Structures are given as C-alpha cells and as structure tokens.
Amino acid sequence: MSMKKTLMISALAAALGTSAAGAASAAAAPNATTVDLMINDQAIHVRSIQAGSQALYSLRDLGAAAGALFEVNVKAGVTAYFNNQAIELHAGSNAALVDGEPLDLLQAVQSVNGSYYVSLEDFVSAFGLDAFQDASGKISIDAIGKVHADNIRWLNADHLLAAQLTEEGRIDYIVDARTGAYKKLINAGDASELTVAPNGQAAAYTNNDGIVFVIDLTKKFLTPKAISSDNSIKPELVWSADSKSIFFLQGDKGSVIAKMNVADGKISKVLDDKVDYKAGLAVSADGTKFYYTVTKPGAVTADANKPVEEDDVNIDNTGTEPQIYYFDASAMKDGKAVKLTSLTDDKVFVGAAADGSKAYYVSVEENKPSSLVAVAADKTVTKVIGNKDVLQATIAGDKIYALTDAANGVEVVEVTLATGAVASLGSVEGNVSEVVAAAGTPTAFVIDDAVYVNWNGTLKKVTI
Amino acid sequence: MKRKWLKGMALTLMALAVAFGTVSSAGAASKLSGRIVINGSSALLPLTLQAANEFKKLNPKVRISASAAGSITGPQSVRKGIADIGAVDWDASKDVPGFKKFDGQVAHKVAVIPFAAVVNSGVGVSGLTTSQLQGIFSGKITNWKDVGGSDADIIVVNRAFGSGTRVNFQMKALAGKDFMTKGSNYKEVKSSGDMKTAIETTPNAIGYIDLVYVTSKMKAVKINNVAPTEANVINGSYKVWGYGYYMTKEQPTGATKAFIDYVQSKKFQTGSLKKLKFIPISAMK
C-alpha cells in the first residue's frame, strides 16, 4: 500500500474515531446495530442505524469491503476513491459529487459518532455498483470492477473473451465468468475479431493486410504470431475441431473454402467452385463436411447508352434469398457442392452438427414466426422448433440454445441434437439480444449490452 | 446518473425473473422488420453483403437484397424508387465529372476506398506524376519510353462510363482532365474484375483499380512519388481515394436507417470492413 493511501485511511479513521481495521471487526456505534451483507461473495458485518423508516449503513464498513480508500476533509466531507472515481459525500446532505458530477442521494448522509451512514441504494448508485436481493431478502453487492464488452465469446468453461471496440481498433479481455474480474489480453488496432480454438488454448485473427495471426493463450507473455504470409481477404475464420487448422472463406467474394495448417501455415483449397458470396461456414468435427449459405446478388439491367436522367435501370431480385449448400470433401471427387434448400425464406444463424449430418438455421419468413430448421445432407428438412418465434440460435457441442419470443422478454430453449428433444430452460425479462454458448460452457446472455452468465439458474453480471 | 439497484435476476421457468434499474423490460431481441433493396457499386457489393449477413443476425426479421451494376445505377435506382439504398463511389448529391447531382438524395459515408494506378508487371515504370498520368490517359503520351520506361506502346485500359472508380480516378489522379475514348491502344472494361484480368494479361497495359484488388500479377505505381498504401491514405500524403456512399431518397428511417447505422458502427467499421480491406471512415478524421 502506498504511503498516500495509508494516510488517507488513517485520516478517515481519525476523523471517524474508529480504526482502519476490516469491516468484519468494526465495533458497533451507539444506537447502531450490525447486519450481515454479502459484498463480492464475502459475508461482512456492517453497522446500521435506523433513520425514520429507512435503514442506513456505515459508509466505511461498506466502502472498505468494496475496496474503496477514503480521504476526510473537514469542509469537503468524505471523499471515497473507488474504481478510478472520486465520490464526495457530506454529512447532513443528499448532494453528492461523483467525479465532480452532482448526484442526488435518496437519503441525506447521516453522521453518528463521527461515522457516516448512507442508504444502501445511495451507496450502490454513488459507487457505480450492482446490488441484488434474493427471494429471502438477502442482499449481495457486486463491487468487482468490470469491463464493457462489445462482443463476447466463451474461452473455456470458466472464462469469456470480451472484445471492446475503439475508434482505433479493439481491445480484448479475458473475463472471469464467475466474478467478472478481467485482465487485458491484447490491444491490437489492426486485429479483426478473435476466433478462439475449440481447446481454448489459442485464438486467431487477421490483420488489415489479411495475414492470419495466432496467439498462444497458454503463454505468460502473449505474442501474436503470423502463421502465413498469404494476404488474401479472409472474411471468415473457423477453427477445426482438433484446433490444428483454420478453415476460411477466401477472397472479397468469399468464393473459395480453404484450409490453413496452424503449425506451418500451409494453405490448401477445399473447394474452389467459382461460386461467389459464400458465408456462415460451418465444418464437421472431422473436417470433411461443410455447410454454408450462398447469396446470389440481384440481376440488374441498365442501358449505359441512355441518358442518366432516364433512369433506365431494372432490378430482378428473384432467387436472391440465401440457400444452404453442403460439400463433402471426402466423398465428392468432382468437387461439386450440393444445394440443399431452395425456398425463399431467409436463413440466419447457420450451424452444423459435429458429425456433419445436418445443418441448422433459423428460417425467417415475412409476417410469420421464425422457426429453427434442420436440413440433412440428403435434403431432408425438419422443423426443430416450429411453434415459437425463434429470434436467435447457437450450436454448442451437442446442444442448440435458442432465444424465442416471450411475453415480456425471451424464452431460452435447449435442443438436444442427438434426440431432437426440445426443452424450455426458462425466461429472461429485459432486452435480451444474444445467447452465447460453447461446448462444455454455461450459457451467457447479452442483456442491455451487459453479459450475464447463467450459473444454475442465477444470472451473474460479468460485463457492464 | 443511472441507478444500479437490481433485484436478483434469475432464469426462471415461471418468467418471474424481474429486474429494474439498468435492466429494462423493454422487450427482447430485435423485432425490427422490413425489406431493404440495395443496388449500385460493384466495389461496395462485397461490403454490403457481408454487412447484410451480420445485420440479419442482429435483426433477423429484416430481409436484404443487394445487387450491383456500377455506381451510377445506385442513385438511379433510388430515384426510380426500385431501391432503398444506392451504393456509389462518390457523393451523388453533388455534381462530379460526367454526372449531375441527384437532387434531394442524402449521402451516407460508409467506407474509404483507395484507388491505384496499375500497370502490367512487365512495365518497367514504378512511379508517375499527375501530369504524366494526364498525358497517358488522354492519349497524348503513347510510349513508355516517354515516362522513363522501355520503348513500347502504352495500352490504356479504362473503366466504362458510370463506374465510380472511373469518376474518382478522373477527379483525384487526373485532376479532372478527360480520358481518351477511342484508339487502337485503348480498351474499356465493365468491372473491377475485368480490369484486373486486363492488366494482368495485357503487356504494357496501364489502368486503375481499387487498391484492395491489386494482385501480385500487376504493379501499383507511385503517384507523385507517393505509394498507394493504406497508411499513406490515412496520413494524407496519397490523394487518390474516395468515400463509398449509401444514397437514400431522403433521411432514412426504420430498417434502412438501422442498416446504415450498422455499416457505420464501430463494430462493422473496425471489424469486417477492415477484413475486406476497406479503410474505416473514422480513420480520415
């Protein structure tokens, strides 16, 4: 602890007439009782007083448990330093300052025997924390600093990879899925989205030049390594199940499916059928079966010899809906992919079963509820979820997790691929935009841009 | 300041999970719906289709159709009412060489597109001045020896009228000077792909192309001694670049606005747009 910080705590202790010892050992002030709270999953004892019908709590006890440092100024009251913010409070006043910005407290701060007492809601608001109350009324405060994530993916069963986008590029963090604690992984201005290997030990990205870099996440010092000098455009990277290769779509039109060995950077073409605008590449675990969509641009007729003002241009968008294609690299020696679908529904969130037997997608038709559909390599189409409006779906190992429309939010549905069994996991209120899952991980949800991890039915907020 | 006082949030079969404060009950994943038709620049089509794929994951109820037949057909389609968005390599709400402005249309910047003067790999010239480019593309300079190369006739490859790449190259590389339009050493091509093929396979050819389409089988030459690189575009030393635009009939609303917002978002600009080797619009501040 720095000398300055020690002085701050000592000054507060002197001003409040108590020691700087931990909250659990704090002696109750006269007229104060001691209540139990949870802060950062640790049980603490907090002094509390009653101000009318409102319970107020010791600022020092709460702040110390949260990790705040305090400075006392006779004129300026108490300033708490927490998560790079200065929170200024005054006895007898409900006007607080957070980094100089005014904040109206619900209750005026009370000073009893030199100790400041605040309402729990004011403490949470002023310090920028989250507080939760379970069904039994037990209060938990989460004071662990969290990062904002613009994009989130599972790294392994205990950690998430959170990407924060900036004007210059991106910063990636590893986030503890149980606490939200985070550490910076890489700050790369020219890195595309990181794609995590299935074994969680490596991540790949392309830079502005199209070069593929791999980061060994098992190393203490992370150094991105260019694994090939190939600078072709690579719109999508997909790791092989054994984490030894990266499949990718190649070219600005995503015309080619190619494979790059991570060990030596050697590139081989899987499919080069001159069919443009492939997307949503999904690969079977054995690396031989490929599902993807192909989008055909509309057909335009325009006579360049006519005056521009005549607008002699026509567009025919017939047949421009994406279709699912299948390619079996082990069986099709003639190199031809098979078009599995032909209907005019939109096909979103394409994924494939690990054994390559089926592709799954959300089928969207105008003015109708969307459904989760499976299409087999033999073109057999099955509705997996046909009685709900499916908003999003993601494959995680042998399961599919889908968000479906519900009255006040979304219902979370789990599909077991082996049996086709569909089960409701529950509902989440709020603006739920995404379910994030991977093989062997819990589910996580993006709710109002924050990420919540589902630990046995309780959602733990891990990013802000 | 937003208060952060939440009740316990749980996943519950009874849909009883409640939250207030930062978590609103404003609804679920996006139910925005609608159909968007986009037409115009072939250079911007890969970007548009990539963005459409990503946008539909955020807004699965929105359907998007995209096509390309050259920049000029973008604002024409919007004016005719057969497209919601016209993709074009220049600001079509203003006059440019060869094209009058499209009155009332609103231009939305979506990408920065560098353009390069390119020559067949056998051409022994690595740099040209604006004056030399004007001479070559107007047909006044016809032999490579006149600009420091070997004694060989120059083959000029031009994009057809209506190309956004052509408009930008004329404005930025030729300072507005006119192209030659005919001759035994002159040819016109209809697309970036055709230009690429022509330059790669035609000895002594010169043309121009989006920087992203420059291949190892051709040579991008310096202009006024500045190499056509992303870094030189961003630092302001390389002048031959332009913005890619989405044109709309008026200020967009609904799904069209949401799509344009997505293409202009940090997520797309610093993500897939860079993967496709375009330069984010924010880089040019």
GROMACS .gro file of N, CA, C and O in nm, chain A residues 12-111:
model
  400
   12LEU      N    1  -0.916   0.914   0.771
   12LEU     CA    2  -1.056   0.883   0.790
   12LEU      C    3  -1.078   0.819   0.927
   12LEU      O    4  -1.171   0.854   0.999
   13ALA      N    5  -0.990   0.725   0.960
   13ALA     CA    6  -1.006   0.657   1.089
   13ALA      C    7  -1.002   0.756   1.203
   13ALA      O    8  -1.081   0.748   1.298
   14ALA      N    9  -0.910   0.853   1.192
   14ALA     CA   10  -0.901   0.953   1.299
   14ALA      C   11  -1.027   1.037   1.303
   14ALA      O   12  -1.085   1.063   1.408
   15ALA      N   13  -1.073   1.077   1.185
   15ALA     CA   14  -1.190   1.165   1.180
   15ALA      C   15  -1.314   1.094   1.231
   15ALA      O   16  -1.399   1.152   1.296
   16LEU      N   17  -1.325   0.965   1.198
   16LEU     CA   18  -1.445   0.893   1.237
   16LEU      C   19  -1.432   0.828   1.374
   16LEU      O   20  -1.528   0.769   1.424
   17GLY      N   21  -1.313   0.836   1.430
   17GLY     CA   22  -1.295   0.784   1.564
   17GLY      C   23  -1.295   0.633   1.571
   17GLY      O   24  -1.327   0.577   1.675
   18THR      N   25  -1.266   0.568   1.459
   18THR     CA   26  -1.255   0.423   1.461
   18THR      C   27  -1.125   0.384   1.397
   18THR      O   28  -1.054   0.465   1.337
   19SER      N   29  -1.092   0.257   1.409
   19SER     CA   30  -0.968   0.210   1.348
   19SER      C   31  -0.991   0.183   1.201
   19SER      O   32  -1.104   0.182   1.154
   20ALA      N   33  -0.881   0.159   1.129
   20ALA     CA   34  -0.890   0.125   0.988
   20ALA      C   35  -0.895  -0.025   0.967
   20ALA      O   36  -0.863  -0.075   0.863
   21ALA      N   37  -0.938  -0.095   1.066
   21ALA     CA   38  -0.945  -0.240   1.057
   21ALA      C   39  -1.058  -0.280   0.963
   21ALA      O   40  -1.142  -0.199   0.925
   22GLY      N   41  -1.063  -0.409   0.927
   22GLY     CA   42  -1.164  -0.457   0.834
   22GLY      C   43  -1.304  -0.441   0.889
   22GLY      O   44  -1.326  -0.433   1.009
   23ALA      N   45  -1.398  -0.439   0.798
   23ALA     CA   46  -1.536  -0.414   0.838
   23ALA      C   47  -1.589  -0.520   0.932
   23ALA      O   48  -1.669  -0.492   1.021
   24ALA      N   49  -1.543  -0.643   0.913
   24ALA     CA   50  -1.599  -0.751   0.993
   24ALA      C   51  -1.569  -0.731   1.142
   24ALA      O   52  -1.643  -0.781   1.227
   25SER      N   53  -1.462  -0.658   1.170
   25SER     CA   54  -1.426  -0.640   1.310
   25SER      C   55  -1.471  -0.505   1.365
   25SER      O   56  -1.440  -0.469   1.476
   26ALA      N   57  -1.545  -0.430   1.283
   26ALA     CA   58  -1.583  -0.296   1.327
   26ALA      C   59  -1.677  -0.305   1.446
   26ALA      O   60  -1.770  -0.384   1.449
   27ALA      N   61  -1.650  -0.219   1.543
   27ALA     CA   62  -1.737  -0.215   1.659
   27ALA      C   63  -1.860  -0.134   1.627
   27ALA      O   64  -1.854  -0.034   1.557
   28ALA      N   65  -1.974  -0.176   1.677
   28ALA     CA   66  -2.097  -0.104   1.651
   28ALA      C   67  -2.098   0.029   1.724
   28ALA      O   68  -2.061   0.039   1.840
   29ALA      N   69  -2.138   0.137   1.654
   29ALA     CA   70  -2.151   0.267   1.716
   29ALA      C   71  -2.275   0.266   1.805
   29ALA      O   72  -2.365   0.183   1.787
   30PRO      N   73  -2.281   0.360   1.899
   30PRO     CA   74  -2.401   0.369   1.981
   30PRO      C   75  -2.525   0.383   1.893
   30PRO      O   76  -2.523   0.452   1.791
   31ASN      N   77  -2.630   0.321   1.929
   31ASN     CA   78  -2.755   0.320   1.854
   31ASN      C   79  -2.746   0.245   1.722
   31ASN      O   80  -2.839   0.248   1.643
   32ALA      N   81  -2.631   0.186   1.696
   32ALA     CA   82  -2.616   0.113   1.571
   32ALA      C   83  -2.627  -0.037   1.598
   32ALA      O   84  -2.585  -0.084   1.703
   33THR      N   85  -2.685  -0.104   1.501
   33THR     CA   86  -2.687  -0.250   1.508
   33THR      C   87  -2.595  -0.301   1.398
   33THR      O   88  -2.546  -0.225   1.315
   34THR      N   89  -2.570  -0.428   1.400
   34THR     CA   90  -2.484  -0.488   1.297
   34THR      C   91  -2.568  -0.583   1.213
   34THR      O   92  -2.643  -0.665   1.267
   35VAL      N   93  -2.557  -0.565   1.082
   35VAL     CA   94  -2.630  -0.653   0.991
   35VAL      C   95  -2.531  -0.725   0.901
   35VAL      O   96  -2.417  -0.681   0.884
   36ASP      N   97  -2.575  -0.834   0.846
   36ASP     CA   98  -2.490  -0.912   0.756
   36ASP      C   99  -2.526  -0.882   0.611
   36ASP      O  100  -2.644  -0.881   0.574
   37LEU      N  101  -2.424  -0.859   0.532
   37LEU     CA  102  -2.441  -0.838   0.388
   37LEU      C  103  -2.336  -0.921   0.315
   37LEU      O  104  -2.239  -0.966   0.375
   38MET      N  105  -2.359  -0.936   0.186
   38MET     CA  106  -2.258  -1.002   0.102
   38MET      C  107  -2.199  -0.897   0.009
   38MET      O  108  -2.272  -0.827  -0.061
   39ILE      N  109  -2.069  -0.884   0.012
   39ILE     CA  110  -2.001  -0.798  -0.086
   39ILE      C  111  -1.895  -0.882  -0.155
   39ILE      O  112  -1.812  -0.944  -0.089
   40ASN      N  113  -1.903  -0.886  -0.285
   40ASN     CA  114  -1.811  -0.969  -0.365
   40ASN      C  115  -1.810  -1.112  -0.315
   40ASN      O  116  -1.703  -1.175  -0.301
   41ASP      N  117  -1.927  -1.162  -0.287
   41ASP     CA  118  -1.947  -1.301  -0.243
   41ASP      C  119  -1.885  -1.330  -0.107
   41ASP      O  120  -1.870  -1.447  -0.070
   42GLN      N  121  -1.845  -1.229  -0.034
   42GLN     CA  122  -1.791  -1.247   0.101
   42GLN      C  123  -1.892  -1.191   0.201
   42GLN      O  124  -1.944  -1.080   0.182
   43ALA      N  125  -1.919  -1.268   0.309
   43ALA     CA  126  -2.011  -1.220   0.413
   43ALA      C  127  -1.940  -1.117   0.499
   43ALA      O  128  -1.825  -1.138   0.543
   44ILE      N  129  -2.003  -1.002   0.520
   44ILE     CA  130  -1.943  -0.899   0.607
   44ILE      C  131  -2.049  -0.849   0.705
   44ILE      O  132  -2.169  -0.861   0.682
   45HIS      N  133  -1.998  -0.796   0.818
   45HIS     CA  134  -2.086  -0.733   0.914
   45HIS      C  135  -2.079  -0.582   0.891
   45HIS      O  136  -1.970  -0.527   0.883
   46VAL      N  137  -2.193  -0.519   0.885
   46VAL     CA  138  -2.199  -0.376   0.857
   46VAL      C  139  -2.284  -0.308   0.964
   46VAL      O  140  -2.394  -0.355   0.997
   47ARG      N  141  -2.230  -0.199   1.018
   47ARG     CA  142  -2.308  -0.123   1.115
   47ARG      C  143  -2.424  -0.053   1.045
   47ARG      O  144  -2.407  -0.004   0.933
   48SER      N  145  -2.536  -0.052   1.113
   48SER     CA  146  -2.656   0.007   1.053
   48SER      C  147  -2.732   0.087   1.158
   48SER      O  148  -2.733   0.050   1.276
   49ILE      N  149  -2.792   0.196   1.115
   49ILE     CA  150  -2.878   0.274   1.201
   49ILE      C  151  -3.012   0.291   1.132
   49ILE      O  152  -3.023   0.270   1.010
   50GLN      N  153  -3.110   0.327   1.208
   50GLN     CA  154  -3.242   0.349   1.152
   50GLN      C  155  -3.269   0.499   1.149
   50GLN      O  156  -3.258   0.567   1.251
   51ALA      N  157  -3.298   0.551   1.032
   51ALA     CA  158  -3.334   0.693   1.019
   51ALA      C  159  -3.478   0.698   0.971
   51ALA      O  160  -3.506   0.686   0.852
   52GLY      N  161  -3.568   0.713   1.066
   52GLY     CA  162  -3.710   0.701   1.031
   52GLY      C  163  -3.738   0.559   0.987
   52GLY      O  164  -3.700   0.464   1.056
   53SER      N  165  -3.798   0.546   0.870
   53SER     CA  166  -3.827   0.411   0.820
   53SER      C  167  -3.712   0.355   0.736
   53SER      O  168  -3.720   0.244   0.685
   54GLN      N  169  -3.609   0.432   0.722
   54GLN     CA  170  -3.500   0.394   0.631
   54GLN      C  171  -3.379   0.343   0.708
   54GLN      O  172  -3.333   0.408   0.802
   55ALA      N  173  -3.329   0.227   0.666
   55ALA     CA  174  -3.205   0.176   0.726
   55ALA      C  175  -3.088   0.241   0.655
   55ALA      O  176  -3.085   0.248   0.532
   56LEU      N  177  -2.993   0.291   0.732
   56LEU     CA  178  -2.869   0.345   0.675
   56LEU      C  179  -2.753   0.259   0.721
   56LEU      O  180  -2.756   0.199   0.828
   57TYR      N  181  -2.647   0.257   0.642
   57TYR     CA  182  -2.535   0.166   0.667
   57TYR      C  183  -2.404   0.244   0.672
   57TYR      O  184  -2.389   0.346   0.605
   58SER      N  185  -2.312   0.191   0.747
   58SER     CA  186  -2.183   0.257   0.764
   58SER      C  187  -2.109   0.268   0.631
   58SER      O  188  -2.081   0.166   0.566
   59LEU      N  189  -2.079   0.390   0.595
   59LEU     CA  190  -2.007   0.412   0.470
   59LEU      C  191  -1.870   0.345   0.475
   59LEU      O  192  -1.825   0.285   0.376
   60ARG      N  193  -1.805   0.354   0.590
   60ARG     CA  194  -1.672   0.297   0.600
   60ARG      C  195  -1.676   0.145   0.588
   60ARG      O  196  -1.596   0.083   0.519
   61ASP      N  197  -1.774   0.083   0.655
   61ASP     CA  198  -1.782  -0.062   0.651
   61ASP      C  199  -1.809  -0.111   0.508
   61ASP      O  200  -1.745  -0.204   0.458
   62LEU      N  201  -1.902  -0.045   0.443
   62LEU     CA  202  -1.934  -0.084   0.305
   62LEU      C  203  -1.817  -0.056   0.212
   62LEU      O  204  -1.777  -0.140   0.131
   63GLY      N  205  -1.764   0.065   0.225
   63GLY     CA  206  -1.656   0.107   0.134
   63GLY      C  207  -1.532   0.023   0.149
   63GLY      O  208  -1.469  -0.017   0.050
   64ALA      N  209  -1.496  -0.008   0.274
   64ALA     CA  210  -1.376  -0.088   0.297
   64ALA      C  211  -1.393  -0.227   0.238
   64ALA      O  212  -1.300  -0.283   0.178
   65ALA      N  213  -1.512  -0.284   0.252
   65ALA     CA  214  -1.535  -0.417   0.197
   65ALA      C  215  -1.531  -0.416   0.044
   65ALA      O  216  -1.490  -0.513  -0.020
   66ALA      N  217  -1.575  -0.304  -0.011
   66ALA     CA  218  -1.573  -0.293  -0.158
   66ALA      C  219  -1.434  -0.265  -0.212
   66ALA      O  220  -1.407  -0.285  -0.330
   67GLY      N  221  -1.344  -0.215  -0.126
   67GLY     CA  222  -1.209  -0.184  -0.170
   67GLY      C  223  -1.184  -0.037  -0.192
   67GLY      O  224  -1.088   0.001  -0.258
   68ALA      N  225  -1.269   0.049  -0.135
   68ALA     CA  226  -1.251   0.193  -0.151
   68ALA      C  227  -1.149   0.247  -0.052
   68ALA      O  228  -1.127   0.190   0.055
   69LEU      N  229  -1.087   0.356  -0.090
   69LEU     CA  230  -1.000   0.430   0.000
   69LEU      C  231  -1.067   0.563   0.030
   69LEU      O  232  -1.138   0.617  -0.055
   70PHE      N  233  -1.041   0.617   0.149
   70PHE     CA  234  -1.114   0.736   0.191
   70PHE      C  235  -1.019   0.850   0.226
   70PHE      O  236  -0.907   0.828   0.272
   71GLU      N  237  -1.067   0.968   0.205
   71GLU     CA  238  -0.996   1.088   0.245
   71GLU      C  239  -1.098   1.180   0.314
   71GLU      O  240  -1.210   1.197   0.261
   72VAL      N  241  -1.059   1.236   0.426
   72VAL     CA  242  -1.151   1.320   0.501
   72VAL      C  243  -1.103   1.464   0.499
   72VAL      O  244  -0.985   1.492   0.519
   73ASN      N  245  -1.197   1.553   0.469
   73ASN     CA  246  -1.168   1.695   0.473
   73ASN      C  247  -1.281   1.761   0.551
   73ASN      O  248  -1.398   1.737   0.523
   74VAL      N  249  -1.242   1.839   0.649
   74VAL     CA  250  -1.343   1.894   0.738
   74VAL      C  251  -1.448   1.971   0.659
   74VAL      O  252  -1.568   1.963   0.685
   75LYS      N  253  -1.404   2.046   0.556
   75LYS     CA  254  -1.500   2.126   0.478
   75LYS      C  255  -1.567   2.043   0.367
   75LYS      O  256  -1.684   2.063   0.336
   76ALA      N  257  -1.489   1.954   0.308
   76ALA     CA  258  -1.540   1.884   0.191
   76ALA      C  259  -1.606   1.752   0.226
   76ALA      O  260  -1.653   1.681   0.138
   77GLY      N  261  -1.610   1.717   0.352
   77GLY     CA  262  -1.671   1.590   0.391
   77GLY      C  263  -1.576   1.474   0.365
   77GLY      O  264  -1.455   1.486   0.384
   78VAL      N  265  -1.633   1.366   0.317
   78VAL     CA  266  -1.554   1.246   0.292
   78VAL      C  267  -1.548   1.223   0.141
   78VAL      O  268  -1.649   1.233   0.072
   79THR      N  269  -1.427   1.194   0.095
   79THR     CA  270  -1.412   1.155  -0.045
   79THR      C  271  -1.366   1.010  -0.050
   79THR      O  272  -1.265   0.974   0.012
   80ALA      N  273  -1.442   0.930  -0.120
   80ALA     CA  274  -1.404   0.789  -0.139
   80ALA      C  275  -1.344   0.774  -0.279
   80ALA      O  276  -1.395   0.832  -0.376
   81TYR      N  277  -1.237   0.696  -0.286
   81TYR     CA  278  -1.173   0.668  -0.415
   81TYR      C  279  -1.198   0.522  -0.449
   81TYR      O  280  -1.158   0.433  -0.374
   82PHE      N  281  -1.265   0.502  -0.561
   82PHE     CA  282  -1.305   0.366  -0.595
   82PHE      C  283  -1.315   0.354  -0.747
   82PHE      O  284  -1.380   0.436  -0.812
   83ASN      N  285  -1.249   0.251  -0.801
   83ASN     CA  286  -1.255   0.227  -0.946
   83ASN      C  287  -1.227   0.353  -1.027
   83ASN      O  288  -1.301   0.386  -1.120
   84ASN      N  289  -1.122   0.425  -0.987
   84ASN     CA  290  -1.079   0.545  -1.058
   84ASN      C  291  -1.184   0.656  -1.055
   84ASN      O  292  -1.186   0.743  -1.142
   85GLN      N  293  -1.272   0.651  -0.956
   85GLN     CA  294  -1.369   0.757  -0.939
   85GLN      C  295  -1.354   0.817  -0.799
   85GLN      O  296  -1.315   0.747  -0.705
   86ALA      N  297  -1.383   0.947  -0.788
   86ALA     CA  298  -1.384   1.012  -0.657
   86ALA      C  299  -1.529   1.043  -0.622
   86ALA      O  300  -1.599   1.112  -0.697
   87ILE      N  301  -1.573   0.990  -0.508
   87ILE     CA  302  -1.712   1.010  -0.465
   87ILE      C  303  -1.710   1.095  -0.338
   87ILE      O  304  -1.654   1.053  -0.236
   88GLU      N  305  -1.768   1.214  -0.347
   88GLU     CA  306  -1.764   1.310  -0.236
   88GLU      C  307  -1.900   1.316  -0.168
   88GLU      O  308  -2.003   1.337  -0.232
   89LEU      N  309  -1.900   1.296  -0.036
   89LEU     CA  310  -2.023   1.294   0.043
   89LEU      C  311  -2.011   1.391   0.159
   89LEU      O  312  -1.901   1.412   0.213
   90HIS      N  313  -2.123   1.448   0.201
   90HIS     CA  314  -2.125   1.545   0.309
   90HIS      C  315  -2.230   1.506   0.412
   90HIS      O  316  -2.342   1.468   0.374
   91ALA      N  317  -2.193   1.519   0.538
   91ALA     CA  318  -2.288   1.488   0.645
   91ALA      C  319  -2.407   1.582   0.637
   91ALA      O  320  -2.393   1.703   0.613
   92GLY      N  321  -2.526   1.526   0.652
   92GLY     CA  322  -2.648   1.605   0.653
   92GLY      C  323  -2.695   1.649   0.516
   92GLY      O  324  -2.792   1.724   0.504
   93SER      N  325  -2.631   1.602   0.413
   93SER     CA  326  -2.665   1.647   0.277
   93SER      C  327  -2.698   1.528   0.188
   93SER      O  328  -2.638   1.420   0.201
   94ASN      N  329  -2.792   1.548   0.097
   94ASN     CA  330  -2.817   1.442  -0.002
   94ASN      C  331  -2.758   1.480  -0.139
   94ASN      O  332  -2.795   1.424  -0.241
   95ALA      N  333  -2.668   1.578  -0.137
   95ALA     CA  334  -2.598   1.616  -0.260
   95ALA      C  335  -2.458   1.553  -0.258
   95ALA      O  336  -2.378   1.582  -0.170
   96ALA      N  337  -2.435   1.467  -0.355
   96ALA     CA  338  -2.303   1.402  -0.367
   96ALA      C  339  -2.239   1.445  -0.498
   96ALA      O  340  -2.305   1.498  -0.589
   97LEU      N  341  -2.108   1.426  -0.507
   97LEU     CA  342  -2.037   1.451  -0.631
   97LEU      C  343  -1.963   1.324  -0.671
   97LEU      O  344  -1.892   1.265  -0.589
   98VAL      N  345  -1.984   1.281  -0.794
   98VAL     CA  346  -1.912   1.166  -0.846
   98VAL      C  347  -1.824   1.216  -0.960
   98VAL      O  348  -1.874   1.255  -1.064
   99ASP      N  349  -1.694   1.218  -0.933
   99ASP     CA  350  -1.601   1.277  -1.030
   99ASP      C  351  -1.645   1.418  -1.068
   99ASP      O  352  -1.639   1.457  -1.186
  100GLY      N  353  -1.692   1.491  -0.969
  100GLY     CA  354  -1.731   1.629  -0.992
  100GLY      C  355  -1.872   1.647  -1.044
  100GLY      O  356  -1.923   1.759  -1.051
  101GLU      N  357  -1.937   1.537  -1.084
  101GLU     CA  358  -2.074   1.545  -1.137
  101GLU      C  359  -2.172   1.529  -1.021
  101GLU      O  360  -2.159   1.435  -0.940
  102PRO      N  361  -2.272   1.616  -1.011
  102PRO     CA  362  -2.365   1.606  -0.899
  102PRO      C  363  -2.454   1.482  -0.907
  102PRO      O  364  -2.494   1.441  -1.016
  103LEU      N  365  -2.480   1.425  -0.793
  103LEU     CA  366  -2.570   1.311  -0.782
  103LEU      C  367  -2.660   1.335  -0.661
  103LEU      O  368  -2.611   1.358  -0.550
  104ASP      N  369  -2.790   1.332  -0.684
  104ASP     CA  370  -2.884   1.348  -0.574
  104ASP      C  371  -2.906   1.214  -0.505
  104ASP      O  372  -2.950   1.118  -0.570
  105LEU      N  373  -2.876   1.211  -0.376
  105LEU     CA  374  -2.898   1.089  -0.300
  105LEU      C  375  -3.043   1.083  -0.255
  105LEU      O  376  -3.109   1.187  -0.238
  106LEU      N  377  -3.092   0.963  -0.234
  106LEU     CA  378  -3.230   0.948  -0.187
  106LEU      C  379  -3.243   0.991  -0.042
  106LEU      O  380  -3.346   1.042   0.000
  107GLN      N  381  -3.136   0.966   0.034
  107GLN     CA  382  -3.136   0.999   0.176
  107GLN      C  383  -3.013   1.085   0.207
  107GLN      O  384  -2.905   1.059   0.153
  108ALA      N  385  -3.032   1.183   0.294
  108ALA     CA  386  -2.916   1.262   0.336
  108ALA      C  387  -2.820   1.173   0.415
  108ALA      O  388  -2.862   1.081   0.487
  109VAL      N  389  -2.692   1.200   0.397
  109VAL     CA  390  -2.590   1.126   0.472
  109VAL      C  391  -2.602   1.163   0.620
  109VAL      O  392  -2.616   1.282   0.654
  110GLN      N  393  -2.600   1.065   0.705
  110GLN     CA  394  -2.609   1.090   0.850
  110GLN      C  395  -2.472   1.067   0.912
  110GLN      O  396  -2.400   0.975   0.874
  111SER      N  397  -2.436   1.151   1.006
  111SER     CA  398  -2.312   1.131   1.081
  111SER      C  399  -2.349   1.099   1.224
  111SER      O  400  -2.416   1.178   1.292
   0.00000   0.00000   0.00000
